[in-house]
PDB file of C-alpha atoms in Angstrom:
ATOM      1  CA  MET H   3      55.686  61.093 -32.849  1.00  0.00           C
ATOM      2  CA  GLY H   4      58.168  58.898 -34.673  1.00  0.00           C
ATOM      3  CA  GLY H   5      60.075  59.932 -37.734  1.00  0.00           C
ATOM      4  CA  PRO H   6      59.801  60.287 -41.508  1.00  0.00           C
ATOM      5  CA  PHE H   7      58.570  56.749 -42.162  1.00  0.00           C
ATOM      6  CA  LEU H   8      57.164  57.314 -45.640  1.00  0.00           C
ATOM      7  CA  ALA H   9      59.320  57.420 -48.735  1.00  0.00           C
ATOM      8  CA  ASN H  10      57.955  60.793 -49.902  1.00  0.00           C
ATOM      9  CA  THR H  11      58.045  62.400 -46.458  1.00  0.00           C
ATOM     10  CA  THR H  12      61.087  64.440 -45.496  1.00  0.00           C
ATOM     11  CA  ALA H  13      62.373  64.988 -41.980  1.00  0.00           C
ATOM     12  CA  ALA H  14      61.486  68.677 -42.266  1.00  0.00           C
ATOM     13  CA  ASP H  15      57.892  67.854 -43.240  1.00  0.00           C
ATOM     14  CA  CYS H  16      57.549  65.423 -40.373  1.00  0.00           C
ATOM     15  CA  GLN H  17      58.974  67.913 -37.890  1.00  0.00           C
ATOM     16  CA  THR H  18      56.519  70.577 -39.075  1.00  0.00           C
ATOM     17  CA  TRP H  19      53.595  68.172 -38.724  1.00  0.00           C
ATOM     18  CA  CYS H  20      54.780  67.019 -35.300  1.00  0.00           C
ATOM     19  CA  ASP H  21      55.052  70.596 -34.055  1.00  0.00           C
ATOM     20  CA  LEU H  22      51.522  71.331 -35.266  1.00  0.00           C
ATOM     21  CA  ALA H  23      50.214  68.121 -33.678  1.00  0.00           C
ATOM     22  CA  THR H  24      51.852  69.042 -30.380  1.00  0.00           C
ATOM     23  CA  SER H  25      50.285  72.504 -30.434  1.00  0.00           C
ATOM     24  CA  LEU H  26      46.874  70.918 -31.084  1.00  0.00           C
ATOM     25  CA  GLY H  27      47.264  68.403 -28.274  1.00  0.00           C
ATOM     26  CA  ILE H  28      47.214  65.364 -30.577  1.00  0.00           C
ATOM     27  CA  THR H  29      48.431  62.282 -28.711  1.00  0.00           C
ATOM     28  CA  ASP H  30      46.761  59.166 -30.180  1.00  0.00           C
ATOM     29  CA  PHE H  31      47.476  59.743 -33.865  1.00  0.00           C
ATOM     30  CA  ASP H  32      50.959  59.690 -35.408  1.00  0.00           C
ATOM     31  CA  VAL H  33      50.753  62.472 -37.984  1.00  0.00           C
ATOM     32  CA  CYS H  34      53.925  61.253 -39.708  1.00  0.00           C
ATOM     33  CA  SER H  35      52.180  58.022 -40.731  1.00  0.00           C
ATOM     34  CA  VAL H  36      50.284  59.935 -43.430  1.00  0.00           C
ATOM     35  CA  ASP H  37      51.737  61.726 -46.451  1.00  0.00           C
ATOM     36  CA  TRP H  38      49.799  64.968 -46.208  1.00  0.00           C
ATOM     37  CA  ASN H  39      51.467  66.321 -49.339  1.00  0.00           C
ATOM     38  CA  ASN H  40      49.951  63.623 -51.591  1.00  0.00           C
ATOM     39  CA  PRO H  41      46.272  62.728 -51.038  1.00  0.00           C
ATOM     40  CA  VAL H  42      45.194  59.107 -51.518  1.00  0.00           C
ATOM     41  CA  PRO H  43      44.096  58.711 -55.169  1.00  0.00           C
ATOM     42  CA  TRP H  44      41.236  56.304 -54.378  1.00  0.00           C
ATOM     43  CA  ALA H  45      38.762  58.328 -56.403  1.00  0.00           C
ATOM     44  CA  GLN H  46      40.841  57.919 -59.551  1.00  0.00           C
ATOM     45  CA  GLU H  47      41.511  54.189 -59.377  1.00  0.00           C
ATOM     46  CA  ALA H  48      38.207  52.940 -60.796  1.00  0.00           C
ATOM     47  CA  ARG H  49      38.003  55.473 -63.616  1.00  0.00           C
ATOM     48  CA  PRO H  50      40.708  58.056 -64.350  1.00  0.00           C
ATOM     49  CA  GLY H  51      39.374  61.578 -64.289  1.00  0.00           C
ATOM     50  CA  TRP H  52      36.258  60.601 -62.344  1.00  0.00           C
ATOM     51  CA  GLY H  53      35.621  60.468 -58.602  1.00  0.00           C
ATOM     52  CA  ALA H  54      33.974  57.034 -58.651  1.00  0.00           C
ATOM     53  CA  VAL H  55      35.013  54.378 -56.154  1.00  0.00           C
ATOM     54  CA  MET H  56      33.967  51.464 -58.384  1.00  0.00           C
ATOM     55  CA  PRO H  57      33.596  50.817 -62.128  1.00  0.00           C
ATOM     56  CA  GLU H  58      30.379  51.547 -63.979  1.00  0.00           C
ATOM     57  CA  TYR H  59      29.405  47.909 -64.467  1.00  0.00           C
ATOM     58  CA  ALA H  60      29.518  47.416 -60.691  1.00  0.00           C
ATOM     59  CA  GLY H  61      26.748  49.983 -60.290  1.00  0.00           C
ATOM     60  CA  TYR H  62      24.540  48.118 -62.766  1.00  0.00           C
ATOM     61  CA  LEU H  63      25.280  44.814 -61.030  1.00  0.00           C
ATOM     62  CA  ILE H  64      24.408  46.189 -57.601  1.00  0.00           C
ATOM     63  CA  VAL H  65      21.101  47.707 -58.735  1.00  0.00           C
ATOM     64  CA  ILE H  66      20.022  44.692 -60.793  1.00  0.00           C
ATOM     65  CA  LEU H  67      21.177  41.988 -58.377  1.00  0.00           C
ATOM     66  CA  PHE H  68      19.643  43.708 -55.362  1.00  0.00           C
ATOM     67  CA  GLY H  69      16.352  44.011 -57.228  1.00  0.00           C
ATOM     68  CA  VAL H  70      16.444  40.355 -58.260  1.00  0.00           C
ATOM     69  CA  PHE H  71      17.437  39.254 -54.747  1.00  0.00           C
ATOM     70  CA  PHE H  72      14.626  41.082 -52.969  1.00  0.00           C
ATOM     71  CA  SER H  73      12.088  40.045 -55.599  1.00  0.00           C
ATOM     72  CA  LEU H  74      13.013  36.368 -55.313  1.00  0.00           C
ATOM     73  CA  VAL H  75      13.335  36.233 -51.527  1.00  0.00           C
ATOM     74  CA  THR H  76      10.126  38.139 -50.860  1.00  0.00           C
ATOM     75  CA  SER H  77       8.165  36.213 -53.489  1.00  0.00           C
ATOM     76  CA  VAL H  78       9.420  32.884 -52.114  1.00  0.00           C
ATOM     77  CA  MET H  79       8.441  33.884 -48.571  1.00  0.00           C
ATOM     78  CA  VAL H  80       4.937  34.812 -49.717  1.00  0.00           C
ATOM     79  CA  TRP H  81       4.695  31.545 -51.678  1.00  0.00           C
ATOM     80  CA  PHE H  82       5.671  29.516 -48.621  1.00  0.00           C
ATOM     81  CA  GLU H  83       3.063  31.325 -46.564  1.00  0.00           C
ATOM     82  CA  LYS H  84       0.403  30.604 -49.176  1.00  0.00           C
ATOM     83  CA  THR H  85       1.429  26.969 -49.619  1.00  0.00           C
ATOM     84  CA  PHE H  86       2.081  25.911 -46.038  1.00  0.00           C
ATOM     85  CA  GLY H  87       0.360  28.622 -44.001  1.00  0.00           C
ATOM     86  CA  GLY H  88      -2.996  28.602 -45.738  1.00  0.00           C
ATOM     87  CA  LEU H  89      -2.695  32.218 -46.841  1.00  0.00           C
ATOM     88  CA  VAL H  90      -5.300  33.318 -49.376  1.00  0.00           C
ATOM     89  CA  ILE H  91      -4.460  36.604 -51.075  1.00  0.00           C
ATOM     90  CA  SER H  92      -7.707  38.407 -51.826  1.00  0.00           C
ATOM     91  CA  SER H  93      -8.056  42.047 -52.781  1.00  0.00           C
ATOM     92  CA  GLU H  94      -8.616  42.833 -49.096  1.00  0.00           C
ATOM     93  CA  HIS H  95      -5.480  40.953 -48.039  1.00  0.00           C
ATOM     94  CA  PHE H  96      -3.494  42.528 -50.881  1.00  0.00           C
ATOM     95  CA  ASN H  97      -4.229  46.013 -49.527  1.00  0.00           C
ATOM     96  CA  THR H  98      -4.211  45.330 -45.770  1.00  0.00           C
ATOM     97  CA  ALA H  99      -1.802  42.363 -45.307  1.00  0.00           C
ATOM     98  CA  GLY H 100      -4.614  40.493 -43.565  1.00  0.00           C
ATOM     99  CA  ARG H 101      -4.666  42.988 -40.666  1.00  0.00           C
ATOM    100  CA  ASN H 102      -2.531  40.597 -38.622  1.00  0.00           C
ATOM    101  CA  VAL H 103       0.921  42.170 -38.827  1.00  0.00           C
ATOM    102  CA  LYS H 104       2.716  41.643 -35.516  1.00  0.00           C
ATOM    103  CA  THR H 105       4.638  44.201 -33.480  1.00  0.00           C
ATOM    104  CA  GLY H 106       8.134  43.127 -34.536  1.00  0.00           C
ATOM    105  CA  LEU H 107       7.351  43.274 -38.239  1.00  0.00           C
ATOM    106  CA  THR H 108       5.603  46.615 -37.810  1.00  0.00           C
ATOM    107  CA  ALA H 109       8.615  48.073 -35.978  1.00  0.00           C
ATOM    108  CA  SER H 110      11.008  46.882 -38.685  1.00  0.00           C
ATOM    109  CA  VAL H 111       8.777  48.421 -41.352  1.00  0.00           C
ATOM    110  CA  ILE H 112       8.820  51.793 -39.581  1.00  0.00           C
ATOM    111  CA  VAL H 113      12.617  51.689 -39.299  1.00  0.00           C
ATOM    112  CA  SER H 114      13.025  50.628 -42.927  1.00  0.00           C
ATOM    113  CA  GLN H 115      10.624  53.161 -44.401  1.00  0.00           C
ATOM    114  CA  TRP H 116      12.022  56.020 -42.340  1.00  0.00           C
ATOM    115  CA  THR H 117      15.561  55.136 -43.373  1.00  0.00           C
ATOM    116  CA  TRP H 118      15.188  56.824 -46.726  1.00  0.00           C
ATOM    117  CA  ALA H 119      17.639  58.775 -48.850  1.00  0.00           C
ATOM    118  CA  ALA H 120      17.662  61.905 -46.684  1.00  0.00           C
ATOM    119  CA  THR H 121      18.236  59.851 -43.521  1.00  0.00           C
ATOM    120  CA  LEU H 122      21.630  58.658 -44.741  1.00  0.00           C
ATOM    121  CA  LEU H 123      22.641  61.462 -47.098  1.00  0.00           C
ATOM    122  CA  GLN H 124      21.379  64.603 -45.368  1.00  0.00           C
ATOM    123  CA  SER H 125      22.452  63.443 -41.900  1.00  0.00           C
ATOM    124  CA  SER H 126      25.979  62.963 -43.242  1.00  0.00           C
ATOM    125  CA  ASN H 127      25.826  66.352 -44.919  1.00  0.00           C
ATOM    126  CA  VAL H 128      24.803  68.216 -41.758  1.00  0.00           C
ATOM    127  CA  ALA H 129      27.461  66.292 -39.818  1.00  0.00           C
ATOM    128  CA  TYR H 130      30.055  67.644 -42.259  1.00  0.00           C
ATOM    129  CA  LEU H 131      28.636  71.172 -42.013  1.00  0.00           C
ATOM    130  CA  TYR H 132      27.805  71.453 -38.300  1.00  0.00           C
ATOM    131  CA  GLY H 133      29.642  68.622 -36.569  1.00  0.00           C
ATOM    132  CA  LEU H 134      28.032  66.139 -34.199  1.00  0.00           C
ATOM    133  CA  SER H 135      25.073  68.410 -33.478  1.00  0.00           C
ATOM    134  CA  GLY H 136      23.952  68.193 -37.125  1.00  0.00           C
ATOM    135  CA  PRO H 137      22.894  64.518 -37.225  1.00  0.00           C
ATOM    136  CA  PHE H 138      21.714  64.710 -33.597  1.00  0.00           C
ATOM    137  CA  TRP H 139      19.151  67.425 -34.260  1.00  0.00           C
ATOM    138  CA  TYR H 140      18.250  65.873 -37.605  1.00  0.00           C
ATOM    139  CA  ALA H 141      17.457  62.588 -35.836  1.00  0.00           C
ATOM    140  CA  ALA H 142      15.710  64.379 -32.970  1.00  0.00           C
ATOM    141  CA  GLY H 143      13.251  66.031 -35.330  1.00  0.00           C
ATOM    142  CA  ALA H 144      12.433  62.755 -37.063  1.00  0.00           C
ATOM    143  CA  SER H 145      12.190  60.810 -33.801  1.00  0.00           C
ATOM    144  CA  ILE H 146       9.399  63.047 -32.506  1.00  0.00           C
ATOM    145  CA  GLN H 147       7.333  62.315 -35.604  1.00  0.00           C
ATOM    146  CA  VAL H 148       7.940  58.575 -35.339  1.00  0.00           C
ATOM    147  CA  LEU H 149       6.914  58.514 -31.668  1.00  0.00           C
ATOM    148  CA  LEU H 150       3.743  60.504 -32.325  1.00  0.00           C
ATOM    149  CA  PHE H 151       2.942  58.328 -35.334  1.00  0.00           C
ATOM    150  CA  GLY H 152       3.267  55.177 -33.235  1.00  0.00           C
ATOM    151  CA  ILE H 153       0.849  56.495 -30.602  1.00  0.00           C
ATOM    152  CA  LEU H 154      -1.593  57.659 -33.268  1.00  0.00           C
ATOM    153  CA  ALA H 155      -1.407  54.335 -35.121  1.00  0.00           C
ATOM    154  CA  ILE H 156      -2.290  52.410 -31.953  1.00  0.00           C
ATOM    155  CA  GLU H 157      -5.331  54.599 -31.300  1.00  0.00           C
ATOM    156  CA  VAL H 158      -6.491  54.358 -34.915  1.00  0.00           C
ATOM    157  CA  LYS H 159      -6.138  50.572 -34.789  1.00  0.00           C
ATOM    158  CA  LYS H 160      -8.336  50.469 -31.684  1.00  0.00           C
ATOM    159  CA  LYS H 161     -11.037  52.842 -32.886  1.00  0.00           C
ATOM    160  CA  ALA H 162     -11.164  51.902 -36.596  1.00  0.00           C
ATOM    161  CA  PRO H 163      -9.824  48.341 -36.999  1.00  0.00           C
ATOM    162  CA  ASN H 164     -11.352  47.894 -40.467  1.00  0.00           C
ATOM    163  CA  MET H 165     -10.022  51.119 -41.932  1.00  0.00           C
ATOM    164  CA  HIS H 166      -7.836  50.960 -45.048  1.00  0.00           C
ATOM    165  CA  THR H 167      -6.337  54.474 -45.162  1.00  0.00           C
ATOM    166  CA  PHE H 168      -6.319  57.509 -42.900  1.00  0.00           C
ATOM    167  CA  LEU H 169      -8.436  59.303 -45.514  1.00  0.00           C
ATOM    168  CA  GLU H 170     -11.452  57.164 -44.643  1.00  0.00           C
ATOM    169  CA  MET H 171     -11.308  58.440 -41.072  1.00  0.00           C
ATOM    170  CA  ILE H 172     -11.101  62.040 -42.276  1.00  0.00           C
ATOM    171  CA  ASP H 173     -14.087  61.487 -44.571  1.00  0.00           C
ATOM    172  CA  VAL H 174     -16.209  60.136 -41.719  1.00  0.00           C
ATOM    173  CA  ARG H 175     -15.128  62.759 -39.191  1.00  0.00           C
ATOM    174  CA  TRP H 176     -14.920  65.967 -41.248  1.00  0.00           C
ATOM    175  CA  GLY H 177     -16.750  65.271 -44.495  1.00  0.00           C
ATOM    176  CA  LYS H 178     -15.966  65.256 -48.189  1.00  0.00           C
ATOM    177  CA  PRO H 179     -14.223  68.675 -48.523  1.00  0.00           C
ATOM    178  CA  ALA H 180     -11.632  67.757 -45.879  1.00  0.00           C
ATOM    179  CA  HIS H 181     -11.341  64.288 -47.392  1.00  0.00           C
ATOM    180  CA  MET H 182     -10.534  65.675 -50.850  1.00  0.00           C
ATOM    181  CA  THR H 183      -8.058  68.170 -49.376  1.00  0.00           C
ATOM    182  CA  PHE H 184      -6.125  65.496 -47.514  1.00  0.00           C
ATOM    183  CA  LEU H 185      -6.389  63.183 -50.530  1.00  0.00           C
ATOM    184  CA  PHE H 186      -4.550  65.775 -52.616  1.00  0.00           C
ATOM    185  CA  PHE H 187      -1.828  66.220 -50.008  1.00  0.00           C
ATOM    186  CA  GLY H 188      -1.565  62.442 -49.569  1.00  0.00           C
ATOM    187  CA  PHE H 189      -0.940  61.902 -53.278  1.00  0.00           C
ATOM    188  CA  ALA H 190       1.435  64.874 -53.392  1.00  0.00           C
ATOM    189  CA  THR H 191       3.418  63.508 -50.439  1.00  0.00           C
ATOM    190  CA  ASN H 192       3.678  60.078 -52.032  1.00  0.00           C
ATOM    191  CA  LEU H 193       4.912  61.579 -55.294  1.00  0.00           C
ATOM    192  CA  ILE H 194       7.455  63.821 -53.553  1.00  0.00           C
ATOM    193  CA  VAL H 195       8.796  61.042 -51.310  1.00  0.00           C
ATOM    194  CA  THR H 196       8.948  58.549 -54.188  1.00  0.00           C
ATOM    195  CA  GLY H 197      10.813  61.051 -56.330  1.00  0.00           C
ATOM    196  CA  MET H 198      13.206  61.839 -53.482  1.00  0.00           C
ATOM    197  CA  LEU H 199      13.934  58.154 -52.880  1.00  0.00           C
ATOM    198  CA  LEU H 200      14.542  57.418 -56.548  1.00  0.00           C
ATOM    199  CA  LEU H 201      16.653  60.516 -57.154  1.00  0.00           C
ATOM    200  CA  GLY H 202      18.636  59.971 -53.948  1.00  0.00           C
ATOM    201  CA  GLY H 203      19.364  56.346 -54.785  1.00  0.00           C
ATOM    202  CA  ALA H 204      20.200  57.158 -58.392  1.00  0.00           C
ATOM    203  CA  ALA H 205      22.503  59.999 -57.311  1.00  0.00           C
ATOM    204  CA  VAL H 206      24.407  57.707 -54.938  1.00  0.00           C
ATOM    205  CA  VAL H 207      24.880  55.048 -57.611  1.00  0.00           C
ATOM    206  CA  TYR H 208      25.925  57.712 -60.124  1.00  0.00           C
ATOM    207  CA  GLN H 209      28.503  59.280 -57.818  1.00  0.00           C
ATOM    208  CA  THR H 210      29.988  55.939 -56.748  1.00  0.00           C
ATOM    209  CA  SER H 211      30.040  54.163 -60.106  1.00  0.00           C
ATOM    210  CA  SER H 212      29.125  56.748 -62.785  1.00  0.00           C
ATOM    211  CA  MET H 213      26.092  54.614 -63.690  1.00  0.00           C
ATOM    212  CA  ALA H 214      23.651  56.626 -65.779  1.00  0.00           C
ATOM    213  CA  THR H 215      21.104  58.355 -63.557  1.00  0.00           C
ATOM    214  CA  GLU H 216      18.284  57.658 -66.007  1.00  0.00           C
ATOM    215  CA  ALA H 217      19.063  53.925 -65.989  1.00  0.00           C
ATOM    216  CA  ALA H 218      19.138  53.819 -62.194  1.00  0.00           C
ATOM    217  CA  LEU H 219      15.816  55.654 -61.982  1.00  0.00           C
ATOM    218  CA  PHE H 220      14.165  52.992 -64.141  1.00  0.00           C
ATOM    219  CA  LEU H 221      15.913  49.921 -62.713  1.00  0.00           C
ATOM    220  CA  ILE H 222      15.634  50.627 -58.971  1.00  0.00           C
ATOM    221  CA  PRO H 223      11.807  50.390 -58.756  1.00  0.00           C
ATOM    222  CA  VAL H 224      11.537  47.276 -60.965  1.00  0.00           C
ATOM    223  CA  GLY H 225      12.248  44.820 -58.153  1.00  0.00           C
ATOM    224  CA  VAL H 226       9.832  46.619 -55.822  1.00  0.00           C
ATOM    225  CA  ILE H 227       7.078  46.456 -58.436  1.00  0.00           C
ATOM    226  CA  ILE H 228       7.617  42.722 -58.967  1.00  0.00           C
ATOM    227  CA  TYR H 229       7.335  41.579 -55.353  1.00  0.00           C
ATOM    228  CA  THR H 230       4.523  44.051 -54.615  1.00  0.00           C
ATOM    229  CA  MET H 231       2.485  42.642 -57.490  1.00  0.00           C
ATOM    230  CA  PHE H 232       3.163  39.134 -56.186  1.00  0.00           C
ATOM    231  CA  GLY H 233       2.336  39.614 -52.501  1.00  0.00           C
ATOM    232  CA  GLY H 234       0.766  43.012 -51.977  1.00  0.00           C
ATOM    233  CA  LEU H 235       1.270  44.949 -48.753  1.00  0.00           C
ATOM    234  CA  LYS H 236       2.493  41.841 -46.901  1.00  0.00           C
ATOM    235  CA  ALA H 237       5.330  41.468 -49.411  1.00  0.00           C
ATOM    236  CA  THR H 238       6.434  45.053 -48.803  1.00  0.00           C
ATOM    237  CA  PHE H 239       6.455  44.364 -45.051  1.00  0.00           C
ATOM    238  CA  LEU H 240       8.614  41.270 -45.524  1.00  0.00           C
ATOM    239  CA  ALA H 241      10.971  43.196 -47.807  1.00  0.00           C
ATOM    240  CA  SER H 242      11.183  45.996 -45.242  1.00  0.00           C
ATOM    241  CA  TYR H 243      12.144  43.446 -42.592  1.00  0.00           C
ATOM    242  CA  ILE H 244      15.009  42.255 -44.808  1.00  0.00           C
ATOM    243  CA  HIS H 245      15.973  45.876 -45.517  1.00  0.00           C
ATOM    244  CA  THR H 246      16.173  46.603 -41.806  1.00  0.00           C
ATOM    245  CA  ALA H 247      18.324  43.539 -41.174  1.00  0.00           C
ATOM    246  CA  ILE H 248      20.732  44.574 -43.939  1.00  0.00           C
ATOM    247  CA  ILE H 249      20.855  48.150 -42.614  1.00  0.00           C
ATOM    248  CA  PHE H 250      21.772  47.019 -39.104  1.00  0.00           C
ATOM    249  CA  VAL H 251      24.333  44.488 -40.343  1.00  0.00           C
ATOM    250  CA  GLY H 252      25.897  47.154 -42.542  1.00  0.00           C
ATOM    251  CA  LEU H 253      26.012  49.667 -39.684  1.00  0.00           C
ATOM    252  CA  VAL H 254      27.653  47.153 -37.360  1.00  0.00           C
ATOM    253  CA  ILE H 255      30.257  46.251 -39.989  1.00  0.00           C
ATOM    254  CA  PHE H 256      31.063  49.861 -40.879  1.00  0.00           C
ATOM    255  CA  VAL H 257      31.224  51.093 -37.291  1.00  0.00           C
ATOM    256  CA  THR H 258      33.389  48.144 -36.254  1.00  0.00           C
ATOM    257  CA  TYR H 259      35.712  48.494 -39.232  1.00  0.00           C
ATOM    258  CA  VAL H 260      36.104  52.254 -38.852  1.00  0.00           C
ATOM    259  CA  TYR H 261      36.391  52.582 -35.082  1.00  0.00           C
ATOM    260  CA  ALA H 262      37.690  49.206 -33.861  1.00  0.00           C
ATOM    261  CA  VAL H 263      40.108  47.978 -36.565  1.00  0.00           C
ATOM    262  CA  ASP H 264      43.418  49.823 -36.468  1.00  0.00           C
ATOM    263  CA  GLY H 265      44.808  48.241 -39.635  1.00  0.00           C
ATOM    264  CA  ASN H 266      48.061  47.268 -37.872  1.00  0.00           C
ATOM    265  CA  CYS H 267      49.743  50.437 -39.093  1.00  0.00           C
ATOM    266  CA  ALA H 268      52.670  50.000 -36.724  1.00  0.00           C
ATOM    267  CA  ALA H 269      53.757  46.786 -38.480  1.00  0.00           C
ATOM    268  CA  ASP H 270      55.087  48.584 -41.570  1.00  0.00           C
ATOM    269  CA  MET H 271      56.099  52.200 -41.067  1.00  0.00           C
ATOM    270  CA  SER H 272      57.054  52.580 -44.736  1.00  0.00           C
ATOM    271  CA  LYS H 273      53.399  52.449 -45.852  1.00  0.00           C
ATOM    272  CA  GLN H 274      50.808  55.109 -45.288  1.00  0.00           C
ATOM    273  CA  CYS H 275      48.259  54.420 -42.552  1.00  0.00           C
ATOM    274  CA  ASN H 276      44.760  54.907 -44.000  1.00  0.00           C
ATOM    275  CA  SER H 277      42.816  53.201 -41.202  1.00  0.00           C
ATOM    276  CA  ILE H 278      41.267  55.072 -38.282  1.00  0.00           C
ATOM    277  CA  GLY H 279      40.998  52.678 -35.357  1.00  0.00           C
ATOM    278  CA  SER H 280      39.117  54.746 -32.775  1.00  0.00           C
ATOM    279  CA  ALA H 281      36.848  57.743 -32.358  1.00  0.00           C
ATOM    280  CA  SER H 282      39.638  59.777 -30.749  1.00  0.00           C
ATOM    281  CA  ILE H 283      41.951  59.188 -33.721  1.00  0.00           C
ATOM    282  CA  LEU H 284      39.168  60.228 -36.100  1.00  0.00           C
ATOM    283  CA  TRP H 285      38.737  63.454 -34.129  1.00  0.00           C
ATOM    284  CA  GLU H 286      42.465  64.133 -34.149  1.00  0.00           C
ATOM    285  CA  ARG H 287      42.715  63.434 -37.894  1.00  0.00           C
ATOM    286  CA  LEU H 288      39.898  65.868 -38.620  1.00  0.00           C
ATOM    287  CA  THR H 289      41.409  68.465 -36.301  1.00  0.00           C
ATOM    288  CA  PHE H 290      44.775  68.157 -38.025  1.00  0.00           C
ATOM    289  CA  VAL H 291      43.270  68.321 -41.531  1.00  0.00           C
ATOM    290  CA  VAL H 292      41.276  71.451 -40.701  1.00  0.00           C
ATOM    291  CA  ARG H 293      44.383  73.200 -39.359  1.00  0.00           C
TER     292      ARG H 293
END
């Protein structure tokens, strides 16, 4: 297991940690490469006394620049389609995206719109509370709904190709009372989901940068409103495609950095090793911390 490499780690501390690691069967992770007596003060670096990982102005920059970026990119894409593709945005096209959205764009929209605040935040929370089974069963429950929705959407497209909303189908099939009932629940669902998305995003920005929650709640939807007004439903589909690409790129980067980059901790034994490097080391770190 090595020796007391760190300046603040004594030989007695290292021996105690090594004995515990041996009893736990830890083999891949050198427990003496971390000063367990002094936690890493990353949460205090950006703002003393606050657990933010970046300064407050960074939160404002991220929210504003992301809104400007998506507004510009999506608006430019719609403009190119109108200028060079002969697209004419009527009220019908504004609400239906021309009814010619292809499979790839539709799939990316489903992924993007189902990757909402709870997908990232609650799945992490249940992973912390229940281990690997938490995010697995969370994803399993959502996956069933997505699969059923896909099958239902295909059948609706075949049987009612000119329909605008699912409420029209309910009105034709079951009449006005059922239509009004589902209309109420449709509006209620939209309000609840919109509030959850805004509050979830604002809470993340607040916890990471101490940006005012009220400011985040007002600034986050501004960019969405701009490109939706410019291109309608088609603009939201294009933005969702970009969202999905960013999500996958971010996941690949994070997974690679966490599980495949070891940080070359063996090069300098006098500095604490804060990298992980593999899934087995992550498991051993968590096992050691819990004990």
